[in-house]
């Protein structure tokens, strides 16, 4: 089990009345109010007298984005270290698991990029500039990236949000800490424990701060939607609608890929897989959290689908911590979508960089609601896309998060079935 799960959450008491309203409902209320305010302020034809007010409506989204950008590097760093320190994976099964996770995530990203390249949702309508001060559009320079891969100081990537440098640091420390732990375990020593505990506590701390930021998302949605409607009317939402359709198609294709893998790589029948797993999919959709769904995933894999405990544990418990194919697919599609909106073509090299950073971003996307939004800032930065456009995606993230979480869970379950192999259970 995840170390973090053993950190007891304090009793949630003394909540104010609005904190008792589910986040999704808060966002929907914010959307309705925002449309009303946007229409009152001109619906695409604003009077000059309201200009200052409309501009200020974008401030909450800008602040929340800044917070997400600041949290992304520490989140990825501690998530990768935490995974290396705590994942308890036996030798050969571990290697198989790693290969399966890597292939599934890569396929997910390629499906996402393919659908986004074919449908080009970013060209279906115009999207307004959300304003704000995100990272500016930069020129892509692959050699420069390689030259820059090693940071001048260890903490530098935490300051400049350089994702390649962050990956280098996280992997180096992750591999070394894991090796030290293994050596100590084989000598019967446990001096690594305090470091493991510190990493688990830091991980939990970053996630708790992230939850504060997420609680403010309805405010950001209200601001950015009323700003957009007031300034541009409803046209920008055509593009967002196209984006939702494209993401849903890509997620559906990924689900088909999983089912064919299950059909040909394990003894489980795809229909039984779907029927047996339905509780986990529904739970993932309703909580937007593959972490919260983990106990249900583990249970249905064993009790309803009939996998061995060891296969169920590897896929559901290890996979849920760092296997987020739906998130990877979504992050890559978002980057391509915004590049299309801006008319900024991402060439093959840049799209490959999107693949690489999306893999890491999805590993770092903790299994909680909206976490993908945080790490997406790094994917955008890596190819020089302005991160302030993520504010626009916040408007639809509450729904797409549910869908990609269900796919994240389905991905974990697929890995479990594949690890269980082809032996016939009758
Ligand atoms: N909500 C997702 C999960 O729990 C992570 C994400 O935001 O993409 O799996």
Coordinates of C-alpha atoms in Angstrom, one line a residue, residues 13-300:
X13 CA -15.3 19.3 10.8
X14 CA -16.5 22.9 10.9
X15 CA -17.1 23.1 7.2
X16 CA -18.9 26.1 5.9
X17 CA -22.1 25.6 4.0
X18 CA -20.5 26.1 0.6
X19 CA -17.8 23.6 1.3
X20 CA -20.5 21.0 1.6
X21 CA -21.5 21.6 -2.0
X22 CA -19.7 19.1 -4.2
X23 CA -17.0 20.8 -6.3
X24 CA -18.7 19.8 -9.6
X25 CA -21.9 21.5 -8.5
X26 CA -20.0 24.6 -7.4
X27 CA -18.4 24.7 -10.9
X28 CA -21.7 24.3 -12.6
X29 CA -23.2 27.1 -10.5
X30 CA -20.1 29.2 -11.3
X31 CA -20.6 28.5 -15.0
X32 CA -24.3 29.6 -15.0
X33 CA -23.6 32.8 -13.0
X34 CA -20.6 33.5 -15.3
X35 CA -22.7 33.2 -18.4
X36 CA -25.3 35.6 -16.9
X37 CA -22.6 38.1 -15.9
X38 CA -20.9 37.8 -19.3
X39 CA -24.2 38.5 -21.2
X40 CA -24.9 41.4 -18.9
X41 CA -21.5 42.8 -19.7
X42 CA -22.0 42.8 -23.4
X43 CA -21.8 39.2 -24.7
X44 CA -19.1 39.9 -27.3
X45 CA -19.9 43.6 -27.6
X46 CA -18.7 45.1 -24.4
X47 CA -19.1 48.8 -23.7
X48 CA -15.8 50.6 -23.2
X49 CA -17.0 51.6 -19.7
X50 CA -16.9 48.0 -18.6
X51 CA -13.5 47.2 -20.1
X52 CA -11.5 47.5 -16.8
X53 CA -14.0 45.3 -14.9
X54 CA -13.9 42.6 -17.6
X55 CA -10.1 42.6 -17.6
X56 CA -10.1 42.1 -13.9
X57 CA -12.4 39.1 -14.1
X58 CA -9.5 37.1 -15.5
X59 CA -7.4 37.7 -12.3
X60 CA -8.6 34.6 -10.2
X61 CA -7.8 32.2 -13.1
X62 CA -4.4 33.9 -13.5
X63 CA -3.6 33.5 -9.8
X64 CA -4.7 29.9 -9.7
X65 CA -2.6 29.1 -12.8
X66 CA 0.4 30.7 -11.1
X67 CA -0.2 28.5 -8.1
X68 CA -0.5 25.4 -10.3
X69 CA 2.7 26.3 -12.2
X70 CA 4.6 26.8 -8.9
X71 CA 3.3 23.4 -7.5
X72 CA 4.0 21.4 -10.7
X73 CA 7.8 20.8 -10.3
X74 CA 7.8 19.8 -6.6
X75 CA 4.8 17.6 -7.3
X76 CA 6.6 15.7 -10.1
X77 CA 9.8 15.5 -8.1
X78 CA 8.3 14.1 -5.0
X79 CA 5.9 11.8 -6.9
X80 CA 8.8 10.2 -8.8
X81 CA 11.0 9.9 -5.7
X82 CA 8.0 8.5 -3.8
X83 CA 7.4 5.9 -6.5
X84 CA 11.0 4.8 -6.6
X85 CA 11.2 4.6 -2.8
X86 CA 8.0 2.8 -2.1
X87 CA 7.0 0.7 -5.1
X88 CA 7.6 -2.9 -4.0
X89 CA 7.9 -4.8 -7.3
X90 CA 9.4 -8.3 -7.6
X91 CA 12.1 -8.7 -10.3
X92 CA 10.7 -10.2 -13.5
X93 CA 7.1 -9.1 -12.8
X94 CA 8.5 -5.6 -12.2
X95 CA 10.2 -5.5 -15.5
X96 CA 7.0 -6.8 -17.3
X97 CA 5.0 -4.2 -15.4
X98 CA 7.4 -1.4 -16.4
X99 CA 7.2 -2.5 -20.1
X100 CA 3.4 -2.7 -20.0
X101 CA 3.0 0.6 -18.3
X102 CA 5.4 2.3 -20.8
X103 CA 3.8 0.8 -23.9
X104 CA 0.2 1.6 -22.7
X105 CA 1.1 5.2 -21.9
X106 CA 2.9 5.7 -25.2
X107 CA 0.0 4.3 -27.2
X108 CA -2.4 6.6 -25.3
X109 CA -0.3 9.6 -26.2
X110 CA 0.0 8.6 -29.8
X111 CA -3.8 8.0 -30.0
X112 CA -4.3 11.5 -28.5
X113 CA -1.9 13.2 -30.9
X114 CA -3.4 11.3 -33.9
X115 CA -7.0 12.3 -33.1
X116 CA -5.9 15.9 -32.4
X117 CA -4.0 16.0 -35.7
X118 CA -6.9 14.5 -37.7
X119 CA -9.8 16.5 -36.1
X120 CA -7.9 19.7 -35.5
X121 CA -10.3 20.8 -32.8
X122 CA -8.4 24.0 -32.3
X123 CA -9.3 25.3 -35.7
X124 CA -13.1 24.8 -35.3
X125 CA -13.6 28.2 -33.7
X126 CA -11.7 31.1 -32.2
X127 CA -10.5 31.1 -28.6
X128 CA -10.0 34.4 -26.9
X129 CA -6.6 35.3 -25.4
X130 CA -7.2 34.7 -21.6
X131 CA -4.8 37.5 -20.9
X132 CA -2.4 37.2 -17.9
X133 CA 1.3 36.6 -17.8
X134 CA 2.0 33.0 -18.7
X135 CA 5.2 31.9 -20.1
X136 CA 5.6 33.5 -23.5
X137 CA 5.7 31.7 -26.8
X138 CA 9.2 30.6 -27.4
X139 CA 11.1 29.1 -30.4
X140 CA 11.7 25.4 -30.3
X141 CA 15.3 24.5 -30.1
X142 CA 16.0 20.7 -29.6
X143 CA 19.8 21.1 -29.4
X144 CA 19.4 23.9 -26.9
X145 CA 17.2 21.5 -24.8
X146 CA 19.9 18.8 -24.8
X147 CA 22.5 21.4 -24.0
X148 CA 20.3 22.6 -21.1
X149 CA 19.4 19.1 -19.8
X150 CA 21.8 19.3 -16.9
X151 CA 20.9 22.1 -14.5
X152 CA 23.5 24.5 -13.1
X153 CA 22.2 23.8 -9.6
X154 CA 20.2 20.9 -8.2
X155 CA 17.3 23.1 -7.2
X156 CA 17.3 25.1 -10.5
X157 CA 14.5 23.1 -12.2
X158 CA 12.2 23.8 -9.3
X159 CA 12.7 27.5 -9.9
X160 CA 12.7 27.7 -13.7
X161 CA 10.1 24.9 -14.4
X162 CA 12.4 23.2 -16.9
X163 CA 10.8 19.8 -17.3
X164 CA 13.8 18.0 -18.9
X165 CA 16.1 19.2 -16.1
X166 CA 13.4 18.1 -13.6
X167 CA 13.3 14.6 -15.1
X168 CA 17.1 14.3 -15.0
X169 CA 17.2 15.3 -11.3
X170 CA 14.1 13.2 -10.3
X171 CA 15.4 10.1 -12.1
X172 CA 18.9 10.4 -10.7
X173 CA 17.8 10.8 -7.1
X174 CA 15.0 8.2 -7.5
X175 CA 17.4 5.5 -8.9
X176 CA 20.1 6.3 -6.3
X177 CA 17.7 6.3 -3.4
X178 CA 16.2 3.1 -4.5
X179 CA 19.6 1.4 -4.9
X180 CA 20.6 2.6 -1.4
X181 CA 17.4 1.3 0.1
X182 CA 17.9 -2.1 -1.6
X183 CA 21.5 -2.4 -0.3
X184 CA 20.4 -1.5 3.2
X185 CA 17.5 -4.0 3.1
X186 CA 19.8 -6.8 2.0
X187 CA 22.1 -5.9 5.0
X188 CA 19.1 -5.9 7.4
X189 CA 19.5 -2.1 8.0
X190 CA 16.6 0.4 8.0
X191 CA 18.3 3.8 8.1
X192 CA 16.6 4.7 4.8
X193 CA 13.3 4.8 6.6
X194 CA 13.4 8.5 7.8
X195 CA 14.1 9.6 4.2
X196 CA 11.3 7.5 2.9
X197 CA 9.0 9.1 5.6
X198 CA 10.1 12.6 4.7
X199 CA 9.4 12.0 1.1
X200 CA 5.9 10.6 1.9
X201 CA 5.2 13.6 4.1
X202 CA 6.4 16.1 1.5
X203 CA 4.2 14.4 -1.1
X204 CA 1.2 14.6 1.2
X205 CA 2.0 18.3 1.9
X206 CA 2.2 19.2 -1.8
X207 CA -1.1 17.4 -2.4
X208 CA -2.8 19.2 0.5
X209 CA -1.7 22.6 -0.8
X210 CA -2.9 21.5 -4.2
X211 CA -6.3 20.7 -2.7
X212 CA -6.6 24.3 -1.4
X213 CA -5.9 25.6 -4.9
X214 CA -8.4 23.1 -6.5
X215 CA -11.0 24.4 -4.0
X216 CA -10.7 27.8 -5.7
X217 CA -11.3 26.4 -9.2
X218 CA -15.0 27.5 -9.3
X219 CA -13.9 31.1 -8.8
X220 CA -11.5 30.7 -11.7
X221 CA -14.2 29.2 -13.9
X222 CA -16.5 32.1 -13.0
X223 CA -13.9 34.7 -13.8
X224 CA -12.6 33.2 -17.0
X225 CA -16.1 32.3 -18.4
X226 CA -17.6 35.7 -17.7
X227 CA -14.5 37.4 -19.1
X228 CA -14.7 35.3 -22.3
X229 CA -18.5 35.6 -22.8
X230 CA -18.3 39.4 -22.1
X231 CA -15.4 39.9 -24.5
X232 CA -16.1 37.4 -27.3
X233 CA -19.6 36.1 -26.9
X234 CA -20.1 32.3 -27.2
X235 CA -17.9 31.6 -30.3
X236 CA -14.9 30.4 -28.3
X237 CA -17.0 27.6 -26.8
X238 CA -17.4 26.0 -30.2
X239 CA -13.7 25.3 -30.1
X240 CA -13.9 23.9 -26.6
X241 CA -16.9 21.7 -27.6
X242 CA -14.8 20.3 -30.4
X243 CA -12.0 19.7 -28.0
X244 CA -14.3 17.8 -25.7
X245 CA -15.5 15.6 -28.6
X246 CA -11.9 14.9 -29.7
X247 CA -10.8 13.9 -26.2
X248 CA -13.8 11.6 -25.8
X249 CA -13.1 10.0 -29.1
X250 CA -9.5 9.5 -28.2
X251 CA -10.4 8.1 -24.7
X252 CA -12.9 5.7 -26.4
X253 CA -10.1 4.5 -28.8
X254 CA -7.8 3.9 -25.8
X255 CA -10.6 1.9 -24.2
X256 CA -10.8 -0.3 -27.4
X257 CA -7.1 -0.7 -27.3
X258 CA -7.3 -2.0 -23.7
X259 CA -10.0 -4.4 -24.6
X260 CA -8.1 -5.9 -27.5
X261 CA -5.0 -6.2 -25.2
X262 CA -7.1 -8.0 -22.6
X263 CA -8.7 -10.2 -25.3
X264 CA -5.4 -11.3 -26.8
X265 CA -3.0 -11.1 -23.9
X266 CA -5.0 -12.6 -21.0
X267 CA -7.5 -15.3 -20.2
X268 CA -10.1 -12.6 -19.3
X269 CA -13.0 -12.1 -21.7
X270 CA -13.4 -8.4 -22.7
X271 CA -17.1 -8.4 -21.8
X272 CA -16.5 -9.9 -18.4
X273 CA -13.7 -7.3 -17.9
X274 CA -16.2 -4.5 -18.6
X275 CA -19.0 -6.0 -16.6
X276 CA -16.8 -6.9 -13.6
X277 CA -15.0 -3.6 -13.7
X278 CA -18.1 -1.4 -13.9
X279 CA -18.1 -0.5 -10.2
X280 CA -14.5 0.7 -10.5
X281 CA -15.2 2.7 -13.7
X282 CA -18.3 4.3 -12.1
X283 CA -16.5 5.2 -8.9
X284 CA -13.6 6.7 -10.9
X285 CA -16.1 8.8 -13.0
X286 CA -17.9 10.0 -9.9
X287 CA -14.8 10.8 -7.7
X288 CA -12.4 11.9 -10.5
X289 CA -9.7 10.2 -8.4
X290 CA -8.0 6.9 -9.3
X291 CA -6.5 7.0 -5.8
X292 CA -9.9 7.0 -4.1
X293 CA -11.1 4.3 -6.5
X294 CA -8.0 2.1 -5.7
X295 CA -9.7 -0.2 -3.1
X296 CA -12.6 -0.8 -5.4
X297 CA -10.3 -1.5 -8.4
X298 CA -8.4 -4.0 -6.3
X299 CA -11.6 -5.7 -5.1
X300 CA -13.3 -6.1 -8.5

